[in-house]
Tab-separated table of C-alpha atoms in Angstrom:
chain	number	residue	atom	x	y	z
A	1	UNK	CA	107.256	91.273	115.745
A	2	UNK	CA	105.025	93.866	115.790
A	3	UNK	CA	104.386	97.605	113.955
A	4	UNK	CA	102.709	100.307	114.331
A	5	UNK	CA	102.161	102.941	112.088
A	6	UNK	CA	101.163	106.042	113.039
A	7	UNK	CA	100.060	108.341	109.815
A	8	UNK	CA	100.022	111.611	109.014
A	9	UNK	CA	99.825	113.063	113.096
A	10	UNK	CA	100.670	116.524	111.774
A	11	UNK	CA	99.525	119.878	112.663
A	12	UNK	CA	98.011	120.534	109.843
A	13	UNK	CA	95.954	117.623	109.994
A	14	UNK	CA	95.328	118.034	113.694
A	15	UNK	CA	94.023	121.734	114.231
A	16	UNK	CA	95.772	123.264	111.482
A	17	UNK	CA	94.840	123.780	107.869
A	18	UNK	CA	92.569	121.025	107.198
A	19	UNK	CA	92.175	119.648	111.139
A	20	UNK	CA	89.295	119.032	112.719
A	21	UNK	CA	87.319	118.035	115.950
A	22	UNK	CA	87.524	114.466	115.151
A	23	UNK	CA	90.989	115.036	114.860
A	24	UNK	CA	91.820	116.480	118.076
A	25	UNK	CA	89.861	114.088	120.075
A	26	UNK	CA	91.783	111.350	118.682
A	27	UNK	CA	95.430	112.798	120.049
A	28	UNK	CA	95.105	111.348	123.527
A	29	UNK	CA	94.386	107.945	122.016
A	30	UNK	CA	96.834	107.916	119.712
A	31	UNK	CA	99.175	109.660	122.320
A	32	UNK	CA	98.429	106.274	124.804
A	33	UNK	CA	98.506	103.842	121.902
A	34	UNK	CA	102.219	105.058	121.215
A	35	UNK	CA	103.259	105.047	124.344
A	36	UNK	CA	102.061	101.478	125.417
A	37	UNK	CA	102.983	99.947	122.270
A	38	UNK	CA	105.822	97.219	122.487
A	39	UNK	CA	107.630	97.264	119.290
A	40	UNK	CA	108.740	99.279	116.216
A	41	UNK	CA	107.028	102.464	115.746
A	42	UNK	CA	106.892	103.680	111.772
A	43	UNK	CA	105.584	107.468	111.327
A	44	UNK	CA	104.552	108.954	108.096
A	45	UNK	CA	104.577	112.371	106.831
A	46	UNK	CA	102.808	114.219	104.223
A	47	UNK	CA	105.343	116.162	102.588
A	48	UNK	CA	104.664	118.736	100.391
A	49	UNK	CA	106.516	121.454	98.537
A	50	UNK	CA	105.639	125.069	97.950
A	51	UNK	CA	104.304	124.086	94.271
A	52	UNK	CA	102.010	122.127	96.355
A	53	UNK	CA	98.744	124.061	94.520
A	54	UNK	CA	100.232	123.164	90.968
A	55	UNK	CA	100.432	119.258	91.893
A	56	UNK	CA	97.467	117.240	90.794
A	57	UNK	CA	96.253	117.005	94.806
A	58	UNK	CA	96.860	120.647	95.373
A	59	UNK	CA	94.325	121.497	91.840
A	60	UNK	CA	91.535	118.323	93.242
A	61	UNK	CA	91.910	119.966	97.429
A	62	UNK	CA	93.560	123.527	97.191
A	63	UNK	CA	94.458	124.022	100.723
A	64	UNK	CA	97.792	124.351	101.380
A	65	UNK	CA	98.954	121.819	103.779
A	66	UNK	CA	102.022	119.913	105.169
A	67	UNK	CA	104.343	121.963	103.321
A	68	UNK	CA	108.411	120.625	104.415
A	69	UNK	CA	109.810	122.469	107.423
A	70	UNK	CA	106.753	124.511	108.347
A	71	UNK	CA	105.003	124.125	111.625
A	72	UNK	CA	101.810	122.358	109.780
A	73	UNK	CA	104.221	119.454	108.568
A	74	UNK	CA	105.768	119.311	112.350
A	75	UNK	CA	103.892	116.113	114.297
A	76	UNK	CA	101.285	117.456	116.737
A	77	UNK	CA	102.934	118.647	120.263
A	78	UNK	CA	101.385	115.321	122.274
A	79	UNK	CA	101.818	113.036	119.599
A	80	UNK	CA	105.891	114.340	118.862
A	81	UNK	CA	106.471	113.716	122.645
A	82	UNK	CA	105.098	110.262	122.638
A	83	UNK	CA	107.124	109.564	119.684
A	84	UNK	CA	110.208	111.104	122.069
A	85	UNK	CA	109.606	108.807	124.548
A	86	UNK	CA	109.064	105.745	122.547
A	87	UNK	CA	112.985	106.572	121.268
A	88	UNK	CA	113.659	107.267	124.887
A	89	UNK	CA	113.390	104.080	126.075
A	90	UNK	CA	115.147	102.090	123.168
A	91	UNK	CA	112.336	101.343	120.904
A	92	UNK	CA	112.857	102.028	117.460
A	93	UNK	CA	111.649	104.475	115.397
A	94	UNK	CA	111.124	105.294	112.128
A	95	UNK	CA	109.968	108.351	109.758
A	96	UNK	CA	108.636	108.200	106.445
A	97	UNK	CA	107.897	111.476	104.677
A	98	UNK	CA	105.980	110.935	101.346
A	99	UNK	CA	104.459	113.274	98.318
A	100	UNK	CA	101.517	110.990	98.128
A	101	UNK	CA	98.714	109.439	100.247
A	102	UNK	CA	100.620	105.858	100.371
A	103	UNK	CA	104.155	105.485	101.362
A	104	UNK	CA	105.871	102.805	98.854
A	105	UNK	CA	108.954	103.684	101.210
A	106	UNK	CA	106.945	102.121	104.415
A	107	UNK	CA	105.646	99.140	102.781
A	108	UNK	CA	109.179	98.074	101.143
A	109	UNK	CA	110.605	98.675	104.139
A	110	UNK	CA	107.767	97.033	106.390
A	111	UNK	CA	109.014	94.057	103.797
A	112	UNK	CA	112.865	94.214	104.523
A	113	UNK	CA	111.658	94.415	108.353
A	114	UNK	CA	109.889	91.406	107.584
A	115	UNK	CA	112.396	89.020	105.775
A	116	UNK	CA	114.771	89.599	108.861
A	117	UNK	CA	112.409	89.255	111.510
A	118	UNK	CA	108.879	87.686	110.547
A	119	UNK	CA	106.164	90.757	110.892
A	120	UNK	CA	103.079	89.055	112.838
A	121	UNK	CA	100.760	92.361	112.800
A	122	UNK	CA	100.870	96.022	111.734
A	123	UNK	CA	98.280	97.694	112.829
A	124	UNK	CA	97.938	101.374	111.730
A	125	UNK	CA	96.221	104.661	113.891
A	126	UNK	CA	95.963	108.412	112.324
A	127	UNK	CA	94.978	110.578	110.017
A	128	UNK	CA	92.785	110.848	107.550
A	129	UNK	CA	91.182	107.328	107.578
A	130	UNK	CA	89.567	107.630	104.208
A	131	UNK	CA	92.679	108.950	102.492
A	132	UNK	CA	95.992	108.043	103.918
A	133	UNK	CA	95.107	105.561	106.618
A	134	UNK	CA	93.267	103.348	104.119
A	135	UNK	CA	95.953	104.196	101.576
A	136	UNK	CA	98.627	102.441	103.668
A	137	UNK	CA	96.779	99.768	104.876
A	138	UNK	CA	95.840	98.754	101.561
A	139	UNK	CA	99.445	99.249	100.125
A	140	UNK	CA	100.815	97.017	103.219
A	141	UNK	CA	98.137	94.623	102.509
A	142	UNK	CA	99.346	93.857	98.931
A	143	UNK	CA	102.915	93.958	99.842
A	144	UNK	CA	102.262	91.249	103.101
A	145	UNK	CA	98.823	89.291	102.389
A	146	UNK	CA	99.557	86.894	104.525
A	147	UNK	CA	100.551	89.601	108.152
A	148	UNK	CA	97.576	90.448	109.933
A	149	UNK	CA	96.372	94.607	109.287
A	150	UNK	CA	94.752	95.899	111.713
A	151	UNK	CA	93.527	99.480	112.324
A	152	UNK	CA	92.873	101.032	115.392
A	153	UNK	CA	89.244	103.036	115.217
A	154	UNK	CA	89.533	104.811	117.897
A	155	UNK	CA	92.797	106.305	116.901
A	156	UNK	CA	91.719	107.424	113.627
A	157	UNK	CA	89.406	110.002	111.939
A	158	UNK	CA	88.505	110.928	108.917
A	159	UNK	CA	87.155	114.133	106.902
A	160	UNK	CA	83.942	113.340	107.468
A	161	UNK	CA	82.306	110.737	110.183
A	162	UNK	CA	80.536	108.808	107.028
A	163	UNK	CA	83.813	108.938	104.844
A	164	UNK	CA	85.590	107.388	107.772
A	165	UNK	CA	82.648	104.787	108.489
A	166	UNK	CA	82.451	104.251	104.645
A	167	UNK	CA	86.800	103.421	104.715
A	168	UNK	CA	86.564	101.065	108.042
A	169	UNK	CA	83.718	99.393	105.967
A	170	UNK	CA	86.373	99.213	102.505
A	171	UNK	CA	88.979	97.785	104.712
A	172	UNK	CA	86.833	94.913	106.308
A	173	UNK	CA	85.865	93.889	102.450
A	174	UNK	CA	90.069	93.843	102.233
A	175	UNK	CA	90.678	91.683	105.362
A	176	UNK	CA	91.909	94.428	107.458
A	177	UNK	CA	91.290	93.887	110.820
A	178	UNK	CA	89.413	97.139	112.577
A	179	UNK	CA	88.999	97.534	116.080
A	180	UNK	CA	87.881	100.216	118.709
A	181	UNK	CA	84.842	100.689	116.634
């Protein structure tokens, strides 16, 4: 069995509060990775709270972001539809929201998933590769050492092009698999 995990594909990440270029040219690749993908699909969610600016994260990056139920936590348009379809056509689907980078939710569930059906690969794609992307590969990592991690390059980008170079080159040191380079 295969996963894929597609992180943080939010508005706000996309071309909203903290999005970027390298964000938006990403969306068609992740977009096509979702929709060809053969297997369970697992979505995260930053999730914030309108405290967000008295958390810890909202005093170390004060931009308002991701906050529940407003259209910067909503998946971007392409990537929502892709999602759509996946659930469409009788693949499963599931959401994780989460307060932090890493989602403890995904990678107990990823290891329930796993004791009924052995997992063979997760491979991760999104947003921001030097934040939650390596986050949750690292967290699945130490939950599963023995499933192959991969991430998807191509389908990822990061808040700058050297922080995301400088977290593809972290995650080789941790045996996660990187491709699309």
């Amino acid at each position: 069995m295969k996963i894929l995990v597609v992180v943080d594909m939010q508005k706000d990440f996309v071309d909203g509060a903290l999005g970027s270029e390298k964000a938006i040219q990403i969306v068609p690749n992740v977009v096509n990775k979702i929709q060809n993908f053969k297997g369970i699909v697992a979505v995260t969610k930053d999730t914030h709270k309108a405290d967000y600016l008295n958390t810890q994260e909202g005093k170390k990056l004060p931009v308002v972001h991701c906050v529940e139920n407003t259209e910067g936590w909503q998946l971007n348009t392409h990537v929502a539809k892709a999602v759509q379809k996946h659930i469409d056509i009788g693949e499963e689907v599931k959401i994780f929201e989460k307060a932090t980078f890493g989602s403890l939710d995904l990678g107990k569930w990823i290891c329930e998933v796993n004791e009924k059906t052995p997992v063979k690969e997760v491979e991760l794609i999104g947003l921001c590769t030097d934040i939650c992307v390596i986050s949750n590969a690292l967290l699945i990592k130490a939950f599963l050492p023995e499933v192959q991690i991969t991430v998807d390059a191509a389908c990822c980008a990061g808040v700058t092009p050297e922080s995301h170079h400088n977290a593809l080159s972290a995650m080789k040191m941790c045996q996660i698999n990187i491709v699309n380079e």
